Structures are given as structure tokens and as C-alpha cells.
Short mmCIF file of C-alpha atoms in Angstrom, two decimals:
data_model
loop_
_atom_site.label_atom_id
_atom_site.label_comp_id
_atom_site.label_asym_id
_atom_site.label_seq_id
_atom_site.Cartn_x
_atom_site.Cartn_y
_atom_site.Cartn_z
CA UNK J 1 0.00 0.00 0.00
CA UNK J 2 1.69 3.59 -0.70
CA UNK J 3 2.20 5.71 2.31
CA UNK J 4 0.22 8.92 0.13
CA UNK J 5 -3.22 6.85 0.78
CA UNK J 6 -4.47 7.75 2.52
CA UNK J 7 -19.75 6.19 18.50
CA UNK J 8 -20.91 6.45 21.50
CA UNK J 9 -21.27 3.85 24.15
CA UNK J 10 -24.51 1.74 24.10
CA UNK J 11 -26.34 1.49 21.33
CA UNK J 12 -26.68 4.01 18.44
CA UNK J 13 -27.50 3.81 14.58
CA UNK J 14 -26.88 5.10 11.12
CA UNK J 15 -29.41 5.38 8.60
CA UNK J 16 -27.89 4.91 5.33
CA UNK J 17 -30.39 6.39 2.03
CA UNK J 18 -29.58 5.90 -1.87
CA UNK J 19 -32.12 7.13 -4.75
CA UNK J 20 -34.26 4.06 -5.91
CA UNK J 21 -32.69 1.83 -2.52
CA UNK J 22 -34.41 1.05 0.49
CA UNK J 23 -33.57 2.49 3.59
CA UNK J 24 -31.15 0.92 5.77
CA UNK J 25 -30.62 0.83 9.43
CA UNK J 26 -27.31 -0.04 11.13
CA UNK J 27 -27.49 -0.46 15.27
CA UNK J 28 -24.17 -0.33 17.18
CA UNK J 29 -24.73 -2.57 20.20
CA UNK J 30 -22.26 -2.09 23.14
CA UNK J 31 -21.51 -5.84 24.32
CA UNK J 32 -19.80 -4.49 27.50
CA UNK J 33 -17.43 -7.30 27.73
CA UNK J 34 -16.13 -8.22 30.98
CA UNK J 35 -18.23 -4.81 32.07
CA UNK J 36 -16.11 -2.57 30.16
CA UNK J 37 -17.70 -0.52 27.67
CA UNK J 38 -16.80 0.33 23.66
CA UNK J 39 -14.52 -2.70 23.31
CA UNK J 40 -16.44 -5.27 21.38
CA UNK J 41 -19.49 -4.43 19.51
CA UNK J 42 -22.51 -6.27 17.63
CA UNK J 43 -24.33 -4.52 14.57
CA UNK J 44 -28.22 -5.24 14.15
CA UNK J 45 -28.36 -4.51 10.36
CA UNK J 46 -31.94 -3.50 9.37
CA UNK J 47 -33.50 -3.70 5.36
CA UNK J 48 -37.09 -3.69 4.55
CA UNK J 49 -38.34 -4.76 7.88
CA UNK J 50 -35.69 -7.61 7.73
CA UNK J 51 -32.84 -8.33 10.46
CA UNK J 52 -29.25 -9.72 10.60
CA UNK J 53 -27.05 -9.50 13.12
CA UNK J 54 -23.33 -8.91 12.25
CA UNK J 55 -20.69 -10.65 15.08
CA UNK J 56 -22.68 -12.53 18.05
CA UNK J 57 -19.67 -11.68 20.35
CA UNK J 58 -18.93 -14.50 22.93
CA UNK J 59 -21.03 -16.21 24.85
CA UNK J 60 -20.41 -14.46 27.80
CA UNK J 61 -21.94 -11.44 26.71
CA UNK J 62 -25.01 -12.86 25.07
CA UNK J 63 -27.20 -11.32 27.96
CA UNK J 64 -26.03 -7.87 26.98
CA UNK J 65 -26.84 -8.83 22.98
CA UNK J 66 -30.04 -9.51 23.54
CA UNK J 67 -30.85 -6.85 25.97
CA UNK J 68 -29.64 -4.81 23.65
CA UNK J 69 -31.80 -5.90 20.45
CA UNK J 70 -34.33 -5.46 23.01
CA UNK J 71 -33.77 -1.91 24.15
CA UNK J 72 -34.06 -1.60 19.96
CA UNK J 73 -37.61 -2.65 20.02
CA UNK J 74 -36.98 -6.29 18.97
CA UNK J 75 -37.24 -9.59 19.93
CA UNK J 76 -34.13 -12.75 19.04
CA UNK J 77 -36.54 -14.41 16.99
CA UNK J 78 -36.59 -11.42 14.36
CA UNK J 79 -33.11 -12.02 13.60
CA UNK J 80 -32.77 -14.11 11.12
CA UNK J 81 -29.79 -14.34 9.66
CA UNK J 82 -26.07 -13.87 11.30
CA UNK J 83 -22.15 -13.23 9.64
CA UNK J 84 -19.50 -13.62 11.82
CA UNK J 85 -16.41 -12.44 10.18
CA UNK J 86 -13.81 -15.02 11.74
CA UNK J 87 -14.54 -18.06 14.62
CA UNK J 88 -12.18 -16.37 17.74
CA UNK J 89 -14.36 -16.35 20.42
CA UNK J 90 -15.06 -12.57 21.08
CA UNK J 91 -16.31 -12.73 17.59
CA UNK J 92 -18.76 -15.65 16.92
CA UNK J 93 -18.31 -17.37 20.77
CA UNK J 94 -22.27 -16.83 20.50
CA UNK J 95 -22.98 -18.43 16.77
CA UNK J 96 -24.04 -21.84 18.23
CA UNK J 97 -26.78 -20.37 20.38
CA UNK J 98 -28.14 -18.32 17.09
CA UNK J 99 -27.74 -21.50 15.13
CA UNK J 100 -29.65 -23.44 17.75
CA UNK J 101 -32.29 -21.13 17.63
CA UNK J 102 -33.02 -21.78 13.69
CA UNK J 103 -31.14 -18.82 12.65
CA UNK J 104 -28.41 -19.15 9.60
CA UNK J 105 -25.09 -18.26 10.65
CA UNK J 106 -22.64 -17.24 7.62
CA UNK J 107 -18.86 -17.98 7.85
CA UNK J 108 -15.48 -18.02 6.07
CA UNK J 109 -15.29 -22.10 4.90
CA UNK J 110 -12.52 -22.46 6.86
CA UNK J 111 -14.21 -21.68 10.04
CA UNK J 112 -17.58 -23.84 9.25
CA UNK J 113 -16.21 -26.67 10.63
CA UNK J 114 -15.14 -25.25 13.79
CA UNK J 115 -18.96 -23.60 14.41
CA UNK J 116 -20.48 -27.09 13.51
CA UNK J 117 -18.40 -28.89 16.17
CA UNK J 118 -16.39 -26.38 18.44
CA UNK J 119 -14.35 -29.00 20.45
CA UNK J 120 -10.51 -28.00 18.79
CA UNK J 121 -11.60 -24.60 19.42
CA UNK J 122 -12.71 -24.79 22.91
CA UNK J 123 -9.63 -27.08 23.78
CA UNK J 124 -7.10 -24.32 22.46
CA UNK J 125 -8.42 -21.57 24.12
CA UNK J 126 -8.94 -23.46 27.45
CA UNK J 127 -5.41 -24.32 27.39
CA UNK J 128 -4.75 -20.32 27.16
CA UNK J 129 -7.19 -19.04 29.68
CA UNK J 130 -7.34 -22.21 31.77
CA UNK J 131 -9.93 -21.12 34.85
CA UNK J 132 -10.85 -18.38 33.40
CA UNK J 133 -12.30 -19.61 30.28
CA UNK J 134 -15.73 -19.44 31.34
CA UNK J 135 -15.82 -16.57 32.85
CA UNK J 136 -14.14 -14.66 29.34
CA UNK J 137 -16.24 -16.53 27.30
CA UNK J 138 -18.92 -18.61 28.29
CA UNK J 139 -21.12 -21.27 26.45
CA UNK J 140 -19.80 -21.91 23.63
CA UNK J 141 -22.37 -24.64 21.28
CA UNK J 142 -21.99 -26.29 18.43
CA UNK J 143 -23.84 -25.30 15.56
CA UNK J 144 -26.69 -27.29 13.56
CA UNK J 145 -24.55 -27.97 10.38
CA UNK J 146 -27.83 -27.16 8.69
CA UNK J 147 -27.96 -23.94 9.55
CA UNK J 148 -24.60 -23.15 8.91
CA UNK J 149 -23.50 -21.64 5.72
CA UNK J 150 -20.06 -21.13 4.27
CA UNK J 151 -19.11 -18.38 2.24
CA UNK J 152 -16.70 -17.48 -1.01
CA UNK J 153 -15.37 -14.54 -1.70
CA UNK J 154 -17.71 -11.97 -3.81
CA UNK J 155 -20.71 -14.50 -2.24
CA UNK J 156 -23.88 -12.23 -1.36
CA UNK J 157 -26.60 -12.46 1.50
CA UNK J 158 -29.79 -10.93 0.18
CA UNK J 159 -31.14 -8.46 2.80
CA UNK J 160 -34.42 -6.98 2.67
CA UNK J 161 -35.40 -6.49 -0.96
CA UNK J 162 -32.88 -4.46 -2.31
CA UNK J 163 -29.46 -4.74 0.16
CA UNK J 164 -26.76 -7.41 -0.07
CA UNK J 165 -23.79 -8.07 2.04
CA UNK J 166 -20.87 -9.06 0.13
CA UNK J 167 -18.57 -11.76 1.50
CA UNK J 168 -14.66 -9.85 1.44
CA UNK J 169 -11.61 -13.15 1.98
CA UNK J 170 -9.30 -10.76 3.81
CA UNK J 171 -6.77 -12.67 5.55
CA UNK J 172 -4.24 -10.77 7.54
CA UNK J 173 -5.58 -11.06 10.69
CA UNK J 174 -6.50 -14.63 10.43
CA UNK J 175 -6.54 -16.97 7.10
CA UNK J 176 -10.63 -17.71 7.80
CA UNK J 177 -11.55 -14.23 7.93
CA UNK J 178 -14.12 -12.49 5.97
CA UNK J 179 -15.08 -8.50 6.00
CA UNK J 180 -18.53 -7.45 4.45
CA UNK J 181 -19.46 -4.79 2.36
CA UNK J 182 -23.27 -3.49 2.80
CA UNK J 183 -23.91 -0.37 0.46
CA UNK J 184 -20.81 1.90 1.34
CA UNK J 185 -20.15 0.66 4.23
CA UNK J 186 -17.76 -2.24 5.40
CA UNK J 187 -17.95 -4.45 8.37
CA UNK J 188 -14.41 -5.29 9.26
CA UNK J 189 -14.07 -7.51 11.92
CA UNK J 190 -10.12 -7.54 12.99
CA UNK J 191 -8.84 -7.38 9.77
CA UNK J 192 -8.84 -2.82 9.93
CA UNK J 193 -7.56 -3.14 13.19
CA UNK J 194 -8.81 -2.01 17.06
CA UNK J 195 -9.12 2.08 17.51
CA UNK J 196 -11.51 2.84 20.69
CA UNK J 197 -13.68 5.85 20.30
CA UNK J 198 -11.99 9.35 20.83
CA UNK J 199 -8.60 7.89 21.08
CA UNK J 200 -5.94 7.86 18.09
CA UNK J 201 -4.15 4.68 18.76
CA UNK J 202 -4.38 1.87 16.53
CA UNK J 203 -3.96 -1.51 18.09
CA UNK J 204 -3.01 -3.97 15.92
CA UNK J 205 -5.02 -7.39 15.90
CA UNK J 206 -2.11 -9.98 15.49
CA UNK J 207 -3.10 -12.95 18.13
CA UNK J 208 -1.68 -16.53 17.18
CA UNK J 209 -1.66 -18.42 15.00
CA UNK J 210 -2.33 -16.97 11.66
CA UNK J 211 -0.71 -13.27 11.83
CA UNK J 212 0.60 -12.35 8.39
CA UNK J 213 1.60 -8.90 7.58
CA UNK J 214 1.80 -9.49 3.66
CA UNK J 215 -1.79 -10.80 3.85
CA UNK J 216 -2.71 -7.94 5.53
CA UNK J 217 -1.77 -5.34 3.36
CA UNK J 218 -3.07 -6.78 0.36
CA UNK J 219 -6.25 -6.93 2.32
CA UNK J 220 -6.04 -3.42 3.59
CA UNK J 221 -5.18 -2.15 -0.14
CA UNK J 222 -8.14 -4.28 -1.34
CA UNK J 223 -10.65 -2.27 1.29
CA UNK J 224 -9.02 0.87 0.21
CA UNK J 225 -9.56 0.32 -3.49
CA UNK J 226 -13.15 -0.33 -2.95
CA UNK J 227 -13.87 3.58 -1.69
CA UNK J 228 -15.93 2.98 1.30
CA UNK J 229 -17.03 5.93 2.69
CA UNK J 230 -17.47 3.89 6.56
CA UNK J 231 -15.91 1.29 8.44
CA UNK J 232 -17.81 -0.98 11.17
CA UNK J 233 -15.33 -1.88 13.21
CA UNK J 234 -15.77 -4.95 16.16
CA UNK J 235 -13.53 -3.45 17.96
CA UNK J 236 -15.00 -0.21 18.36
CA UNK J 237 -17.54 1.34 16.52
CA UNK J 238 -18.03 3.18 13.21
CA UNK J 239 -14.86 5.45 11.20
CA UNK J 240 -15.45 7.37 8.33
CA UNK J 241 -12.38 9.14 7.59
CA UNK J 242 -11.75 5.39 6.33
CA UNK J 243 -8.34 6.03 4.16
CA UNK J 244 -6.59 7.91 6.97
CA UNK J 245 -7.50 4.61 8.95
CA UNK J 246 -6.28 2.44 6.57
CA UNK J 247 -3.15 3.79 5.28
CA UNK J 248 -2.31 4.48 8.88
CA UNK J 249 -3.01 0.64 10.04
CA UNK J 250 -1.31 -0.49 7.29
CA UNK J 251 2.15 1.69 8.54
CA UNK J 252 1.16 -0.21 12.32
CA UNK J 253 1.18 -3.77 11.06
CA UNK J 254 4.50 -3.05 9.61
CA UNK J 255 5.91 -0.94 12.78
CA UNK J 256 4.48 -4.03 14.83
CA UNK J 257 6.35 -6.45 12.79
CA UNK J 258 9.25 -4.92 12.31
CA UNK J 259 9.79 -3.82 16.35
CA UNK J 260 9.09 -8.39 17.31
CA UNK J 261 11.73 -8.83 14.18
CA UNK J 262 14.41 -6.22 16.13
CA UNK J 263 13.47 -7.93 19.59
CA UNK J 264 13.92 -11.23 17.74
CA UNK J 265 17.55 -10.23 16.88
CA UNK J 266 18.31 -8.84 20.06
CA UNK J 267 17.68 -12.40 21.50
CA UNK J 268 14.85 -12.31 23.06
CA UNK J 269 12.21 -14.94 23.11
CA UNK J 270 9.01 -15.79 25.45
CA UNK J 271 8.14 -13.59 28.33
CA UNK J 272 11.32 -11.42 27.38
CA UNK J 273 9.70 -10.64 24.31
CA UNK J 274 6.33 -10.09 25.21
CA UNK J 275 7.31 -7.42 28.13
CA UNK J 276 9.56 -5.62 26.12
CA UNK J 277 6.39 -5.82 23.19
CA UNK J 278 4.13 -4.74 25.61
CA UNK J 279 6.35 -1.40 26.93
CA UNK J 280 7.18 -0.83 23.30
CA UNK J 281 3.12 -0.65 22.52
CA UNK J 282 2.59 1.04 25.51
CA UNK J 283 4.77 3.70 24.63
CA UNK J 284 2.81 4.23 21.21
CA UNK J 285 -0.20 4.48 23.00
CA UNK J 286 1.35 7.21 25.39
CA UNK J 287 2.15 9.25 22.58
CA UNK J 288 -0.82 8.82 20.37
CA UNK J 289 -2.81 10.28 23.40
CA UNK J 290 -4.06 7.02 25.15
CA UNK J 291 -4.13 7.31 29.09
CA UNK J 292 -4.52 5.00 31.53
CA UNK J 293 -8.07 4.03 31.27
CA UNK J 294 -7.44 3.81 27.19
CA UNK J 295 -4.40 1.54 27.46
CA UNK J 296 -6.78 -0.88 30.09
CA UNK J 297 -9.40 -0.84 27.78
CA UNK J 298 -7.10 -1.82 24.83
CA UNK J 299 -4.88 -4.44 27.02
CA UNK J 300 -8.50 -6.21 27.99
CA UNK J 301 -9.61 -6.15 24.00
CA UNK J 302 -5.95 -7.14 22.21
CA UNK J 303 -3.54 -8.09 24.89
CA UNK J 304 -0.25 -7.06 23.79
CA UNK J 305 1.55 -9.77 24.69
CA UNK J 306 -0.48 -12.36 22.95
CA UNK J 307 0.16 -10.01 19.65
CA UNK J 308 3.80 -10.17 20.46
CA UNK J 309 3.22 -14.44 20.49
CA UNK J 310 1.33 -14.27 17.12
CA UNK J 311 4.09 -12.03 15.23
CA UNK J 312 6.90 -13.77 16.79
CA UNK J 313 5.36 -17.26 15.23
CA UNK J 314 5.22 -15.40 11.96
CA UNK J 315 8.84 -14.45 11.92
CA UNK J 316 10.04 -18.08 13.53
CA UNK J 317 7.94 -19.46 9.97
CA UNK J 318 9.74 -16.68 8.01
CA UNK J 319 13.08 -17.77 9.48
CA UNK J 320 13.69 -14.47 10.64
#
């Protein structure tokens, strides 16, 4: 990508109006993970009286999801379809209890299997979190394989009469991740990054195992090509001076990459690396204009030290 390219807490909405297109609703819901606010979100997309939800979030916040369709005048059973945009847990943690409730759940074909029967996944991350797995995360269920769908690239989900999300491959952040378009808009998942409202930093999304910063700019150039005029980010909220954001994420994945490569050389490995990661970020975050109650809020979303773990795996595959 060449360096010239370029909310509010709770719930909120855009309305989004085109000559001779229906008129489209997007709801931010606040998830409040772990009872912090503007860290993970859910979008209730509305078309022509129709609903789909965007990211579930894990299951741990499910109470807040559904209080929160509620507070929107709606009921579970309206929703009818759901996209997830990757399987990690404070993304689609949730997609079993939609799918057991007759809803369709739309994922990359890489992470269908993992919806349908969840065991690898749950095993992995229990083996991270140990005890507190279920507090982080909670029921996790495996999905009717019926009501699971798996998406290409450039596949569409109809929406009310007129809408259609389109299905974006945009590995970077993970190899079964997908983005979708909607209009002008662009629901990104991890793959544009973390950026709390009212705060500058960008945190980079680069947990293990499937961190690649090559991937990553070719999917950041492909979003830029495609002129959105909004991002929807999970992680928080809505951006819509979208090729600042993306050229600028684009220069982070490769600051990121490059500072775990220098650590790398200096020696360091394991908790070595991920402290000195972690003070390196930390100092970004300082200077961008994140305080104290930022940082915490970023540190409980994208721990930096678990980015430090997926770019170091990355550079131990490069040979570097």
C-alpha cells in the first residue's frame, strides 16, 4: 500500500439512504465485555423490515446482545440471519446459540467446521485461559450444520429487498476471515484493526496463530480500493475518515512487525519478548494520546503480549 493513501457507548444507529434503494438501518450494540464498555461491539443490520445481526460476540456477553436488540424494540426471533467475520471467540463465541435457535449463521469455509463442532476450538483456548475460560467466554455450542452456511469470496446475502452483504476473503488477521461490504459501508471484523472511540491509537489485531503482515496489506489495499465511505469496526464502533484509517493501520502492522523482528535479533524470546512488546506498545499508546483508562481498555480487547506471540510465530515461519 503507498504511504500517500491515505460512537458512543450503548447502542446508536446510522441510517444509510440511496435514490431508488431502500432504507437501511445499522445499530451499534455495546456488548460491554467483561463490564467494560466500547470494546467489542454487535451490529443489528436492518432492510425492509428484515434483520441480521453482524458478530454474536462470545457467549459471555449474550445477555447484553439480547438486551440490547431489546432496548431496539426487537425480539431474538426477528433475527434471522447472522455473519461472523472469523470463529475467535469474542467474535462468533455466541454463533451456536443463534444456530440453535433456527437462525443461519454465515462464515469463512474455513471456520464452518469449527462452528459445527467447536471442540478443537474450545480445547485451544482453554489451554490459554485455563480457569478463566468461562468466565471470558462462556457457552460456547456447536452449531446445527444445517444452519450453517459457508461463504466465497464476492458470495452475497440478500437483505431486505434491495441490500446485499458481500462476503470480502481478507486474511491478515487470520486466514478464515471475511469483511462485508453493505452499500458503502464495510464491516471489518479484525482485519482494519482495534481504535476505541476518541482515542488515536491503533492496536493492531495480530493474536496466534495466523498473523501475516503481507496478507494484511493486500487486504487493507483491497478495502481501500473499494472507496468505502465507513468502516464498522468490532472493535469499536463506526470510522469514516476510512483512508486515513487504513493507510495508517497499514504503517502499524509493519511498525508491529518490524519492532518483534528487532526484539527477535536482540535475543529475546518468550516472556522477554512479550514485556519488552508490551512497553514498546505502551509507549505508542502514550504518545498517540491514550491514558490509563485507554491503554486498560485496549490491554483487555488485544492483549499485547499475545500479539507479540502471534508475530513472533510469523517471523520463527519466516526464518527471521
Amino acid at each position: 500500500m503507498g504511504r500517500s493513501k491515505w460512537g458512543k457507548q450503548g447502542l446508536h444507529l446510522r441510517v444509510i439512504e440511496g435514490k431508488g434503494q431502500s432504507t437501511m438501518q445499522v445499530h451499534t450494540i455495546d456488548l460491554h465485555f467483561q463490564g467494560l464498555p466500547e470494546i467489542i461491539a454487535a451490529y443489528l443490520v436492518e432492510s425492509d423490515g428484515e434483520l441480521a445481526l453482524v458478530e454474536t460476540g462470545p457467549g459471555s456477553t449474550l445477555p447484553a446482545l439480547l438486551e440490547g436488540i431489546g432496548r431496539l424494540g426487537f425480539q431474538p426471533k426477528d433475527v434471522k440471519k447472522v455473519l461472523v467475520t472469523h470463529i475467535h471467540l469474542d467474535h462468533s463465541g455466541a454463533a451456536g446459540w443463534w444456530a440453535q435457535q433456527g437462525v443461519t449463521v454465515y462464515v469463512h469455509p474455513r471456520g464452518a467446521p469449527h462452528l459445527i463442532d467447536p471442540e478443537k476450538l474450545i480445547s485451544s483456548a482453554q489451554r490459554i485461559y485455563g480457569d478463566r475460560m468461562h468466565t471470558l467466554w462462556g457457552e460456547i455450542l456447536p452449531a446445527p450444520a444445517e444452519r450453517v452456511v459457508a461463504l466465497q469470496d464476492g458470495d452475497k446475502v440478500k437483505l431486505g429487498r434491495r441490500d446485499h452483504f458481500i462476503a470480502l476473503d481478507t486474511p491478515g488477521h487470520a486466514r478464515h476471515h471475511l469483511a462485508y461490504a453493505l452499500g458503502d459501508g464495510c464491516f471489518t471484523g479484525d482485519v482494519a484493526g482495534m481504535k476505541l472511540p476518541r482515542c488515536p491509537y491503533l492496536s493492531v489485531t495480530a493474536a496466534p496463530p495466523q498473523f501475516d503482515p503481507v496478507a494484511y496489506d493486500e487486504s487493507l489495499e483491497r478495502l481501500h480500493s473499494m472507496g468505502f465511505a465507513r468502516l464498522y469496526l468490532t472493535h469499536f464502533g463506526e470510522v469514516t475518515d476510512v483512508a486515513r484509517h487504513l493507510s495508517q493501520y497499514s504503517l502499524r502492522v509493519h511498525q508491529v512487525h518490524e519492532c518483534v523482528q528487532a526484539l527477535r535479533d536482540q535475543g529475546l524470546r518468550g516472556d522477554a519478548l512479550r514485556e519488552a512488546f508490551t512497553a514498546a506498545e505502551h509507549e505508542v499508546a502514550v504518545k498517540s494520546g491514550a491514558g490509563i483508562a485507554e491503554w486498560h481498555l485496549f490491554e483487555s480487547a488485544n492483549n499485547a503480549a499475545m500479539c507479540a506471540d502471534g508475530i513472533a510465530l510469523y517471523c520463527e515461519k519466516a526464518g527471521r
